[in-house]
Short mmCIF file of C-alpha atoms and ligand atoms in Angstrom, two decimals:
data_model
loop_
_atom_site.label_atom_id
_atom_site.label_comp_id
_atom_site.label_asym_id
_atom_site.label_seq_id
_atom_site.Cartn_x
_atom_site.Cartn_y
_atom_site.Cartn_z
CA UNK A 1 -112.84 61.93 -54.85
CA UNK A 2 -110.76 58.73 -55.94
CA UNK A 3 -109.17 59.66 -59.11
CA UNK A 4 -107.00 56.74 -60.46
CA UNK A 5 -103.87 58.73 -62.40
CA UNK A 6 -101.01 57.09 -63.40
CA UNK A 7 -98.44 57.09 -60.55
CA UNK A 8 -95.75 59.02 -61.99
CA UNK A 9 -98.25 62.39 -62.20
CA UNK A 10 -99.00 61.91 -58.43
CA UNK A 11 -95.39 63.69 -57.48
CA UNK A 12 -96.19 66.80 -55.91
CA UNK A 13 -94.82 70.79 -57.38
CA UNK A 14 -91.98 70.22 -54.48
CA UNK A 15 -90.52 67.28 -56.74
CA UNK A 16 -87.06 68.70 -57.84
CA UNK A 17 -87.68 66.74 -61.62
CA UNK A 18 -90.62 67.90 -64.15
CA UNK A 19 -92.95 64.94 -64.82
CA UNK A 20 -91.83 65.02 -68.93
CA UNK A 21 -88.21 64.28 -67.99
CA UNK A 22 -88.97 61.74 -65.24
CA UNK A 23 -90.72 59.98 -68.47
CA UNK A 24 -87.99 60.28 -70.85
CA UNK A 25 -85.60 59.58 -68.05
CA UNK A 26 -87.65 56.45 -67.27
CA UNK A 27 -88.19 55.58 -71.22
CA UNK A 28 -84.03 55.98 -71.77
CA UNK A 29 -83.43 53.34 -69.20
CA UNK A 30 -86.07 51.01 -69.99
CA UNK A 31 -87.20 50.64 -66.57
CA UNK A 32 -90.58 51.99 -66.92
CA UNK A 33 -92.52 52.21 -63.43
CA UNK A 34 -89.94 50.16 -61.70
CA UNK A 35 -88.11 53.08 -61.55
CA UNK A 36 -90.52 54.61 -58.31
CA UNK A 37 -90.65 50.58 -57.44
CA UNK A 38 -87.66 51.09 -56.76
CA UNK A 39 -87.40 54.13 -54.76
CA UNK A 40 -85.27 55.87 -56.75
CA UNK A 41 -87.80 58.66 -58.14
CA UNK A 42 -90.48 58.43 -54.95
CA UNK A 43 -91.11 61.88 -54.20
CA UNK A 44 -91.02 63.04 -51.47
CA UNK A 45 -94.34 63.23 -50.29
CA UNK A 46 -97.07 61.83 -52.29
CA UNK A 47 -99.63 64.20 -53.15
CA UNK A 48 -103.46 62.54 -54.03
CA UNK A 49 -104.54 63.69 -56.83
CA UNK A 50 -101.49 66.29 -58.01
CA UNK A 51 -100.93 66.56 -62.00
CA UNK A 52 -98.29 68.48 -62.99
CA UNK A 53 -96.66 69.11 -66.16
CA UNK A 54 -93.51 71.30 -67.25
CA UNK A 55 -94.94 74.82 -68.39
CA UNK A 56 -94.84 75.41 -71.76
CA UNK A 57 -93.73 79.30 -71.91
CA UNK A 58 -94.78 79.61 -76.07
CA UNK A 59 -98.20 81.06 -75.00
CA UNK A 60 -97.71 84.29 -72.19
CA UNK A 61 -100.65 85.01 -70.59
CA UNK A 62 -99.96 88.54 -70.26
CA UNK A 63 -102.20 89.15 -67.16
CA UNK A 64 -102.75 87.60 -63.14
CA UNK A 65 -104.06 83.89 -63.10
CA UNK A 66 -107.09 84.03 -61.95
CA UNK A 67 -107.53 82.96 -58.60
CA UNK A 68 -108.42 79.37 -58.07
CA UNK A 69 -111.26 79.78 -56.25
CA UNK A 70 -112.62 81.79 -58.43
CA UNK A 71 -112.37 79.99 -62.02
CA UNK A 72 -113.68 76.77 -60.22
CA UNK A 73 -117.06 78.03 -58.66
CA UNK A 74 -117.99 80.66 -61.25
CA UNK A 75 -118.71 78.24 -64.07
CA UNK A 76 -121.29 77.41 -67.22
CA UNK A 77 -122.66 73.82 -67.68
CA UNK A 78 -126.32 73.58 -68.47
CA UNK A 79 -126.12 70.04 -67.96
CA UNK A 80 -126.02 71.25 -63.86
CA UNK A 81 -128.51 74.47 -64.44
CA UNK A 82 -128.60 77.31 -65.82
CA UNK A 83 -126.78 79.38 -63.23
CA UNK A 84 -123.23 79.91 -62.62
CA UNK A 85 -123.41 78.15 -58.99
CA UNK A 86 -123.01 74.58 -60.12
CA UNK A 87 -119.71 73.58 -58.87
CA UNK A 88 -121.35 71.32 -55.66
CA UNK A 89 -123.96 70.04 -57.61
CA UNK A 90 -121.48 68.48 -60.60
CA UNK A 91 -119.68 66.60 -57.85
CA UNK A 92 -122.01 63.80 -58.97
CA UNK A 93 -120.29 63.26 -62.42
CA UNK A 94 -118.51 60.33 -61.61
CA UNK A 95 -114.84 61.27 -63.55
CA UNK A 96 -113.30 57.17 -64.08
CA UNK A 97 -113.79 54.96 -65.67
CA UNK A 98 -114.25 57.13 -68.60
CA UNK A 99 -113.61 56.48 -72.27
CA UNK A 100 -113.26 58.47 -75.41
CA UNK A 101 -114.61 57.09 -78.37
CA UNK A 102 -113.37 58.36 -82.02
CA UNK A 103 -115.85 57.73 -84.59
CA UNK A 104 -117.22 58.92 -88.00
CA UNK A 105 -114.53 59.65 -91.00
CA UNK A 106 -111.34 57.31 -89.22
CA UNK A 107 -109.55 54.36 -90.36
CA UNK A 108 -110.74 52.64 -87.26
CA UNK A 109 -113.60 53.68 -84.78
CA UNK A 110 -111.64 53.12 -81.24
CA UNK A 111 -113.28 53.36 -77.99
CA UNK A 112 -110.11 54.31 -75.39
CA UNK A 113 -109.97 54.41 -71.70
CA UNK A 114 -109.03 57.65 -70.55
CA UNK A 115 -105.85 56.81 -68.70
CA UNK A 116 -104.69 54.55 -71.22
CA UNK A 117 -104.73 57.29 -73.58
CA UNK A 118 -103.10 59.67 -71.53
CA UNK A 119 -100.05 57.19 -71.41
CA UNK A 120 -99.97 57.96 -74.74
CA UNK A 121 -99.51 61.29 -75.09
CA UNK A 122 -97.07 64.17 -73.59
CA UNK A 123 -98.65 66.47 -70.97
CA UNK A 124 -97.83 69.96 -70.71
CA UNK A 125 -99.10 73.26 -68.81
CA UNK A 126 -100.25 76.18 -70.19
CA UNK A 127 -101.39 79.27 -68.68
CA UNK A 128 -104.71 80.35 -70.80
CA UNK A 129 -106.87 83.02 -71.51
CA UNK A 130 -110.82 81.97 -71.71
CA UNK A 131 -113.49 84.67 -72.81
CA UNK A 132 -117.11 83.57 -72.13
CA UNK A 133 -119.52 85.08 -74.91
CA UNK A 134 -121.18 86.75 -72.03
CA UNK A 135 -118.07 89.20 -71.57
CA UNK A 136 -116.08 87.47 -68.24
CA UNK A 137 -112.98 85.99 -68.57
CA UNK A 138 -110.25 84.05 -66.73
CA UNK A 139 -107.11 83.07 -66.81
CA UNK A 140 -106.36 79.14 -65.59
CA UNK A 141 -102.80 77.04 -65.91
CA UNK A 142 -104.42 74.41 -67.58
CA UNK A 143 -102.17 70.42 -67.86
CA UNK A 144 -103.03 68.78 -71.18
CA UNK A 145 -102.30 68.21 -74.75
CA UNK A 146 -102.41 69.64 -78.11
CA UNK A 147 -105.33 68.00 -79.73
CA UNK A 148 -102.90 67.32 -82.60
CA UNK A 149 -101.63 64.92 -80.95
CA UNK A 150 -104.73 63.22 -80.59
CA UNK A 151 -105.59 64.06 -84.20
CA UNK A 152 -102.29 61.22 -84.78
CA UNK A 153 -104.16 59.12 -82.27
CA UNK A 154 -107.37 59.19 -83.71
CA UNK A 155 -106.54 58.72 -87.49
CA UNK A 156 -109.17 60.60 -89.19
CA UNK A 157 -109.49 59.49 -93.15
CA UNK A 158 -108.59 62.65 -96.05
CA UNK A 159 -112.24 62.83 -96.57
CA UNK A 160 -113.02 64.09 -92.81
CA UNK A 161 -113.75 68.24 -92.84
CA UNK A 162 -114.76 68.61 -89.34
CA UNK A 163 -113.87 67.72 -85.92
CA UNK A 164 -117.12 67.14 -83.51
CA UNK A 165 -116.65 67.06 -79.79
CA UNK A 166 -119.74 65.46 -78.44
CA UNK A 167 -120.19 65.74 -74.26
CA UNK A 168 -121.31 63.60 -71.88
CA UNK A 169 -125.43 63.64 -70.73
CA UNK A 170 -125.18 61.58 -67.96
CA UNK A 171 -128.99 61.71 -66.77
CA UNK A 172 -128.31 60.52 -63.23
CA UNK A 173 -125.51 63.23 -62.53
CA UNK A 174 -127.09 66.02 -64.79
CA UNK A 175 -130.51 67.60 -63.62
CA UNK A 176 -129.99 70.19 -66.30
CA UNK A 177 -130.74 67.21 -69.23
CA UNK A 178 -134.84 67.19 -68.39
CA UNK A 179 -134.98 70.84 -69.86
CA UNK A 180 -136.21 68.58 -73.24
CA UNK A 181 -136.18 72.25 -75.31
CA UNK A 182 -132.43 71.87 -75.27
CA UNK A 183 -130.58 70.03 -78.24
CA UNK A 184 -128.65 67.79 -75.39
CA UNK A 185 -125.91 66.08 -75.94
CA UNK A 186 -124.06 69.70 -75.67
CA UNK A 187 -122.04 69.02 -78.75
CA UNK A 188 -119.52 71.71 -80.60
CA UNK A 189 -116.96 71.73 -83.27
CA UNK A 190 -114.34 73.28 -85.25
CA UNK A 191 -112.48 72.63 -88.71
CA UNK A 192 -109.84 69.67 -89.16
CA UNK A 193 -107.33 72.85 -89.66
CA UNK A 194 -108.60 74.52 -86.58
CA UNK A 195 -108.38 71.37 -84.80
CA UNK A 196 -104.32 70.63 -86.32
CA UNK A 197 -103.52 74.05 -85.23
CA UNK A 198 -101.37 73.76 -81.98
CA UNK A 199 -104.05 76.32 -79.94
CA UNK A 200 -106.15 73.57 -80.04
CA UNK A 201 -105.53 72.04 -76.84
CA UNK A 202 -107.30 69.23 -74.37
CA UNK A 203 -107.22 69.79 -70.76
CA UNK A 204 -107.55 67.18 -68.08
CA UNK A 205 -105.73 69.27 -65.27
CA UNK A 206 -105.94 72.93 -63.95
CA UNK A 207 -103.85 74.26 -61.17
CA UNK A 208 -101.64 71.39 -60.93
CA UNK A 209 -104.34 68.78 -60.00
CA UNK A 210 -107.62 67.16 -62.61
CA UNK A 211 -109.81 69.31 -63.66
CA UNK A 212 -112.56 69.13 -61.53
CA UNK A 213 -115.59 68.25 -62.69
CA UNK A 214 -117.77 71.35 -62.13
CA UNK A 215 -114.73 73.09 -65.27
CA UNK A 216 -114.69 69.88 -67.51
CA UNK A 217 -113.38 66.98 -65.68
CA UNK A 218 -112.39 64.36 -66.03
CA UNK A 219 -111.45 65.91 -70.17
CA UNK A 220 -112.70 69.11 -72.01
CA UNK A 221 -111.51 70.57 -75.29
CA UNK A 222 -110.53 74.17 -74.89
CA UNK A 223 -110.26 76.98 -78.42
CA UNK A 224 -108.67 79.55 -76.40
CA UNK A 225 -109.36 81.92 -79.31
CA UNK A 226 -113.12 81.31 -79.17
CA UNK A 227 -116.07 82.13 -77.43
CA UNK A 228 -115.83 79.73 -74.02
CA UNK A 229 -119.02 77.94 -75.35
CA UNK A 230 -116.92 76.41 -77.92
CA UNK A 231 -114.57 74.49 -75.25
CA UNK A 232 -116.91 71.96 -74.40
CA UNK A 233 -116.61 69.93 -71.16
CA UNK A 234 -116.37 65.98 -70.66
CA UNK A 235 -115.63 64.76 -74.00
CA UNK A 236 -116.89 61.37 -74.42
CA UNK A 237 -116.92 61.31 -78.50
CA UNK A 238 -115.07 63.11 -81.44
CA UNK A 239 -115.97 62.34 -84.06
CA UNK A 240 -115.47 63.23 -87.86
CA UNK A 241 -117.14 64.40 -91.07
CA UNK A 242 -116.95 65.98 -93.75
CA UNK A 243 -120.90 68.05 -93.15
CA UNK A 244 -120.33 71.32 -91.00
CA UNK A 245 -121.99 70.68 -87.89
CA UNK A 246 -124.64 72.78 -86.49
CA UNK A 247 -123.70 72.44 -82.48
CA UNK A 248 -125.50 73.67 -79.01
CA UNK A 249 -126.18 76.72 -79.04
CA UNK A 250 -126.06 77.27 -82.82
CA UNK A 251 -129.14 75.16 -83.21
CA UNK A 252 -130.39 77.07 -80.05
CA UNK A 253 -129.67 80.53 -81.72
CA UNK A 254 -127.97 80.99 -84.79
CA UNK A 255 -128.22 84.90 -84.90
CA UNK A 256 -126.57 84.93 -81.84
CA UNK A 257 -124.10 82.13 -81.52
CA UNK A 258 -122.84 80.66 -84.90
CA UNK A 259 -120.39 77.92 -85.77
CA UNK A 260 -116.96 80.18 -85.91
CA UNK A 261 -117.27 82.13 -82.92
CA UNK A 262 -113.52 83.71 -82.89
CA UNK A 263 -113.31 85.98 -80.34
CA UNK A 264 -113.86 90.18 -81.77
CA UNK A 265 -114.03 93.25 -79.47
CA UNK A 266 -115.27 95.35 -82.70
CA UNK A 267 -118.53 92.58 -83.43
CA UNK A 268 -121.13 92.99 -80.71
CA UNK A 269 -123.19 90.27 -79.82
CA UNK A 270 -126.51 91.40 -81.06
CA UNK A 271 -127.46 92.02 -77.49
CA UNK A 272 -124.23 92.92 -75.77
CA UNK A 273 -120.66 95.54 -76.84
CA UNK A 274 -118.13 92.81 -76.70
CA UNK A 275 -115.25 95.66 -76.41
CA UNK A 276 -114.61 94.53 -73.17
CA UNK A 277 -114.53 92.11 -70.87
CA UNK A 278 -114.57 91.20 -66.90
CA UNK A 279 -111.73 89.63 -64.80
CA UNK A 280 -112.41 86.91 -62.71
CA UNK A 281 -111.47 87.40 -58.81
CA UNK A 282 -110.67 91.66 -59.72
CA UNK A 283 -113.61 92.22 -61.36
CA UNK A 284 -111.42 94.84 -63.07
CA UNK A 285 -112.68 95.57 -66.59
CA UNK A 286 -110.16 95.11 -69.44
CA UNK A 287 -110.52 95.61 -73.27
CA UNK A 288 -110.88 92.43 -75.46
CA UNK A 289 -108.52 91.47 -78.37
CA UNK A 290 -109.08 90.61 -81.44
CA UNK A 291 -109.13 86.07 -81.59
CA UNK A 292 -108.30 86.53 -77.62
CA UNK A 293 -104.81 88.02 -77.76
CA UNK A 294 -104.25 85.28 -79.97
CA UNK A 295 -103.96 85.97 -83.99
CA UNK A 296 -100.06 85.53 -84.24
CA UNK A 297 -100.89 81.67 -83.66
CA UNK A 298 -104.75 81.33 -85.27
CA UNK A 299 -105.39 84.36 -87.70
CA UNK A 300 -103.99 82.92 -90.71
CA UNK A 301 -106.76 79.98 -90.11
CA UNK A 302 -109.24 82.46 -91.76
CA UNK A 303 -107.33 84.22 -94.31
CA UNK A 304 -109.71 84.68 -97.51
CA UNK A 305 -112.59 83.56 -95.60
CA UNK A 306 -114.56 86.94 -96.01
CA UNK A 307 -117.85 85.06 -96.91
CA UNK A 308 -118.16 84.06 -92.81
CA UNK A 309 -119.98 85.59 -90.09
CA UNK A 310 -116.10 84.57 -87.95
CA UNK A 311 -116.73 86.20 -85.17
CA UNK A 312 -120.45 85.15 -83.91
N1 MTE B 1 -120.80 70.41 -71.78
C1 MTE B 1 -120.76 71.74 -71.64
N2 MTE B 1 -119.62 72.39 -71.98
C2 MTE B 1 -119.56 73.75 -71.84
C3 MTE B 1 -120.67 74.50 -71.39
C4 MTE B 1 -121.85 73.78 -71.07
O1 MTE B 1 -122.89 74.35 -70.67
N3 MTE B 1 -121.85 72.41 -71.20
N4 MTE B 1 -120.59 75.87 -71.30
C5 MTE B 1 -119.56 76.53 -72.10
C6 MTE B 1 -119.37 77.94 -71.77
S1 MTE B 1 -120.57 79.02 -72.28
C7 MTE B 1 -118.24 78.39 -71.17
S2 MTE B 1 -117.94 80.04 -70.95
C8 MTE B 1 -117.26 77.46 -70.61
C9 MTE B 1 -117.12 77.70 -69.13
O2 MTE B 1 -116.07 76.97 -68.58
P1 MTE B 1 -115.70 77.12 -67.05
O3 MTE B 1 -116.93 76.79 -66.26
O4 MTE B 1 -114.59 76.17 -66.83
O5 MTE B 1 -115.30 78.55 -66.85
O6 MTE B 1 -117.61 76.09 -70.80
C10 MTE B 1 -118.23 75.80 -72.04
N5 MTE B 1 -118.39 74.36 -72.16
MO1 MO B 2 -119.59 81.10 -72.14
#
């Protein structure tokens, strides 16, 4: 898989220097890329296809990560099938070029190449929880960005309400797009306050190298607070309005999946206890929490919202 990332991400976990100071290093002497030109930052063994980011320690995962292997052939993408073995099979999405277009409620529509954008923006890891509606879970260092910093990038107008994240349905790659019945492109959203808050995060790496594409590649959006179906994989549009959308499996159905989706061991699915959940790799059974372990950061989202079905 060729995977063109800018050079300064290629330096390998060994590298004594965290890729966010070898930028600002590079930025305060104005030498940009000459610097590895140069020789002076060269690691010491290239590593194809590494991304790495210094760990940002704000968000403790509290339990194992879940074992690579595991997270990255255990997967849901109904583009692929309907079935969880569809890791081989996405190997077809081709991952660059690939752009992101912002559209809708912005001062400007833009249509950005993924790598340019990424030069843009300041990459970080974070270890995650993800709970799947379907009562699995796993827990993945994820390299990204907080989507409010693409919020900055995107420069949505006051009148936007809602953030769309719109996926790609690449017909060649995707055998899973001739099921007609489904509402393809699988599309999602969230609030513009959801999307601001700093859980909100896009991931283009996992483990220390891209995501691959079978989990998202070569970009997916990820609401670690949420139902997984909310983090949808290979973003190719966001766009904004001020009209609540009605996304993927809401349209498919609403008494079962609905547009908040916050994550609620004490609100069954109506066809499943969501009290618990299933480990990855252990297959141990733990008990869920209330927005995913994560209500000191999110809760206060939905304060006075009593009127919502928030946790569907
Ligand atoms: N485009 C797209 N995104 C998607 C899905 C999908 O079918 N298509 N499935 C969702 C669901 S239900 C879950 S649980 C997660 C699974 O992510 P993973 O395969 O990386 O574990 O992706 C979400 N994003
Ligand atoms: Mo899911």
């Amino acid at each position: 898989m060729l995977i063109r990332i800018p050079r300064g991400w290629e330096l390998p976990d060994s590298a004594a220097t965290p890729e966010p100071l070898v930028l600002d290093r590079r930025k305060a002497l104005g030498l940009g890329g000459a610097l590895i030109g140069a020789g002076l930052a060269r690691p010491a063994r290239a590593q194809e296809g590494a991304l790495t980011a210094m760990r940002n320690t704000r968000y403790p995962p509290a339990r194992e990560v879940t074992p690579e292997r595991d997270a990255t052939t255990y997967n849901n993408y109904y583009e692929f099938g309907p079935g969880k073995s569809i890791a081989s099979g996405a190997q077809r999405l081709p991952q660059r070029p690939w752009t992101l277009k912002f559209e809708g409620m912005v001062e400007k529509p833009q249509e950005l190449d993924l790598d340019g954008l990424l030069r843009r923006v300041s990459l970080e890891e974070r270890v995650l929880r993800h709970r799947c509606v379907e009562a699995w879970a796993m827990t993945v260092p994820w390299t990204g960005f907080p989507m409010a910093e693409l919020l900055k990038i995107a420069a949505p107008t006051a009148s936007a309400k809602y953030v769309v994240f719109e996926t790609v349905a690449d017909r060649s790659a995707m055998p899973g797009l001739r099921q007609s019945w489904y509402p393809w492109p699988y599309s999602e959203g969230c609030t513009m306050a959801e999307a601001a808050n700093e859980m909100c995060f896009l991931a283009v790496g996992m483990y220390g190298k891209p995501v691959p594409p079978q989990n998202g590649g070569p970009i997916r959006v990820l609401f670690p607070w949420k139902y997984g179906f909310k983090s949808g994989k290979a973003l190719t549009t966001i766009r904004f309005t001020d009209t609540r959308p009605v996304s993927f499996w809401e349209k498919l159905q609403p008494s079962e999946y609905g547009f908040w989706a916050n994550v609620n061991p004490e609100v069954p699915h109506p066809r499943w206890s969501q009290a618990s959940e299933r480990l990855l790799g252990s297959n141990e059974r733990v008990p869920t929490k209330i927005f995913n372990g994560y209500g000191e950061f999110v809760a206060s989202l939905y304060e006075g919202m009593s009127g919502e079905r928030l946790f569907l």
